[in-house]
Amino acid sequence: MEDQRRLVTLGGKGSALSSSSVYEIANRLARLNMDSSALSKVSSSSSSSSNSKTSKTDAKTDAVTISAPFSILSNLTREESRASLVILLNKLLLSSSSTSTAVNQLSDLILNDVSPSEQDTIDGVSPGDFSVALIAGISTILDHRSSALSVISDAVAALSCEALQADISAFNLNDSGDGSSAKDVISVASDLKILLNGSKRVNSKSDEPAVASVPVVHGKFREICRLLHSGTRVQLNSAVVSNSGSSGTVSAMCTTLFSLAVALKDLGNISYNRAKHIVDYHIAKDIEFSANPQKEDSANLQKKDSANLQKEFSAKLQEECPRPDQLKALFASLVTAHSEEEYVKFSHDVNSLLVMVEQIISWEALAAFISLEGKDFIGGASVGEDTTKAVKKGGNKKIGKGTTALVQFLKDRLLSMPIQNVTVLENLVRNFLSLLEPKDLGFDTLLKKVKDIVDSNESRRLPKLPKGTRDFAKEQMAVREKAFSIIVEVFKRHGASALDTPAFEMRETLMGKYGEDSKLIYDLADQGGELCSLRYDLTVPFARYVAMNGLTSFKRYQIAKVYRRDNPSKGRYREFYQCDFDIAGQFEKMMPDFEVIKILTELLDELDIGEYEVKLNHRKLLDGMLAICGVPQEKFRTICSSIDKLDKQSFEQIKKEMVDEKGLSNEISDRIGTFVKWRGPPVELLSKLKQERSFLENNESSLALDELEIMFKALEKSKCIDKVVFDLSLARGLDYYTGVIFEAVFKGAAQVGSIAAGGRYDNLIGMFGTRQVPAVGISLGIERVFAIMEQLQKDKNQEIRATETQVLVSILGDDSALAAELVGELWNAKVKAEFMIHKKVMKHIDRARDAKIPWMVLVGERELSEGVVKLKDVVAAIDYEVPRGKLVDDICRRLGM
């Protein structure tokens, strides 16, 4: 009979070996073939090597031939041994120095499925190369099986959520968009929500730790699987390495396997806990309820049968399913092997751990399946019969769309399998566990089914957000609107007018204004000859506006989005709001600078974010300091960019950049290091600097000190100088600053960095016109302020109202016209109101409580007939009867309107 197994060819041109191919050969699910050209190449190489050896002196004939013992395979499984031999054979075929003896020896062993004797050796292969092949072979098995387990374990966890009726609120995860979210954790949570979509069973019980931890544990396992796959793919299609380099290769592979072992242990533990919980608390109850007995004696019999089933299955779980203590013992063994550098044994133990976890997850799946569908395998069902529909009068609730498809698939497969001469439960256990055996021919069908369920679900086709962006839910928008109202109020208090400018500008307008950060400008595609870019900030568009309109004096504020082609990270986005306040024009010396800093302190105080400090410096003082230290003037701006990083890096790192990349000497860098450490109360540090002769003799720094003295006096008189720190390390990397520069930093627990910044820019507006108009401004990093405000509300356990609704008009019936009449009257009176039409009064009350609406107007048949309405104080739970005609007046009085 013709062999129908897939043919896998080694050594062919353009052919690449995969983990699945090696797995199939190792388990005799595929046939092995070797490319004839590769064999010819090896043969000719061996002949050339042999002829070369015969021409050497007789002394050379005594050289020791390299060989590796087969005894190292003695502790491995047949699967592991065959996989390792396949990897080694492929490496030899890809190597230019391999011998035909070794290739023939390996091919005979694999093709004839013969186990080598422990006394035999393989000639022409070093022990180091053999070790690499052994670890790579086991890694290949682990790669194939763990990637499948990652998919199956998620599906099984979803079934357990159904069986446990678990709280799945822990799956409500969203990508923050700033790069700080764990991608695989969010992906697992998303897949589980797809499988459970439409379920009426979940969220019925309290939080279960083994369920809440699924996204994190499964997500970490998925991440490690991807890392293992990447490393294994390299080893699969690479030639043998030199014996001296093999130890590093083995160590690197085992580092990944160690991470896999940790992830497997965690995966197995939470899977066992879910299985045990289902067996102990749900199986008997679920099967008893599903029977829905009509008579009392029948019910008692059903309870007894259910209890017996629970005991029998619990005993089998305890006896046959690997337990956490066994996981712990095996993990301890592999840790010891790793620490003693017994890497082959270590890799074998990791594979054994994987097999153990596969068994645990299979038992978890069986427990969940029996809890959900056990009744059909006690009472019987036919193939293709849909038994997953909701039962209205029974105990069952409808399960999710994805889990429904999965359960039906499992049932059809089970019902088509032969019935063995054992108990019903034993037959179910044997058949079910065989379905989840990776070597079973039907396992791939199950795996494909799970992938199809997840991938074909309509939720998967929803669009995704670009990196560095995010959506804001209604609660977050409530926080934002509150913050914006405070900010606008402060800006208007200081006499500013609102301004709006386009989201994109001519590219020439933006270029050359941001120093080294110009590379972060978002360029747009050429649209009819105009080269445009998204705005990087609001300051340059403001300067362009002032110049275009010939203004000589303008105090404005603007709140709008800006765009940075940055690498998203925690707290850093590509699209975010800025809140800017700028004063352009000639005014009293340093008074606009004083005012913008005063505005900054007012903003942060009224936003009530907690402790902060405003770091302040002067660009002319900074330039004078650089000149005093010996920095060439042409390097001032680039050195400022380096100094500006001192809040994120140590001075040693900055010094290395200034010396190695920007060409400063060590001596000059050390002088800079001395000055940038100076910081303290403004008046005290100013006095200290005025005693430094070098600063007074430099025109730039001397002018800066005089200007700072004027400003510090104004800040002192306005009672906000205690928030300011004079800091010579503050540089601000933007090119357009010419005078005072400042930056606000949050001092609380949340590490968000700078929350506001600004400074004087006297030459920027002149770049766009013929007249120089001096200006100074501030920009509030509102996104980081929002993050602080949200965290503070979480810490204080404050609930956020997403709406400002004051009254819920509740119609107990279906009279939509009455709802329109009542709510219309309230809207006309400027009352914030919503309406709801439903027959059940508790639906209305729940709606009001969930939305935190303080008042309700309830109208039913009695109220209509008596010409009254019921006014309910939701918080106090007190009802008042009000004449229909006085409803609006009464509500307005109670709301203080």
Coordinates of N, CA, C and O in Angstrom, one line a residue, residues 51 98-99 114 165 240 254 294 497 506 512 589 709 779:
N51 N 41.6 12.5 -0.3 CA 42.8 12.6 -1.2 C 43.9 13.5 -0.6 O 45.1 13.2 -0.6
S98 N 31.4 18.6 6.2 CA 30.9 17.3 6.8 C 31.3 16.1 6.0 O 31.7 16.2 4.8
T99 N 31.3 15.0 6.6 CA 31.7 13.7 6.0 C 30.6 12.9 5.5 O 29.5 12.9 6.2
V114 N 16.0 3.0 13.5 CA 16.9 2.1 14.4 C 17.5 3.0 15.5 O 17.9 4.1 15.3
Q165 N -18.8 30.0 35.6 CA -19.6 31.2 35.6 C -18.8 32.4 36.1 O -19.3 33.2 36.9
V240 N 26.7 23.3 11.1 CA 27.4 23.0 12.3 C 28.3 24.2 12.6 O 28.9 24.8 11.7
C254 N 19.4 27.4 26.1 CA 18.8 26.9 27.4 C 18.3 28.1 28.2 O 17.4 27.9 29.1
Q294 N -38.9 16.2 36.9 CA -40.3 16.5 37.1 C -40.9 16.0 38.4 O -41.9 16.5 38.9
S497 N -7.0 85.6 24.7 CA -8.0 85.3 23.6 C -7.7 83.9 23.1 O -6.5 83.5 23.0
M506 N 2.9 74.3 6.3 CA 3.9 74.1 5.3 C 5.2 73.5 6.0 O 5.6 74.0 7.0
G512 N 13.8 73.4 11.0 CA 14.8 74.3 11.5 C 14.5 75.0 12.8 O 15.2 75.9 13.3
K589 N 10.0 95.1 31.4 CA 11.0 94.1 31.4 C 10.7 92.9 32.4 O 10.5 93.2 33.5
E709 N 17.0 88.5 38.4 CA 16.8 89.2 39.7 C 15.4 90.0 39.7 O 14.7 90.0 40.6
S779 N 3.7 75.8 27.7 CA 2.9 74.7 27.2 C 2.7 73.6 28.3 O 3.7 73.1 28.8

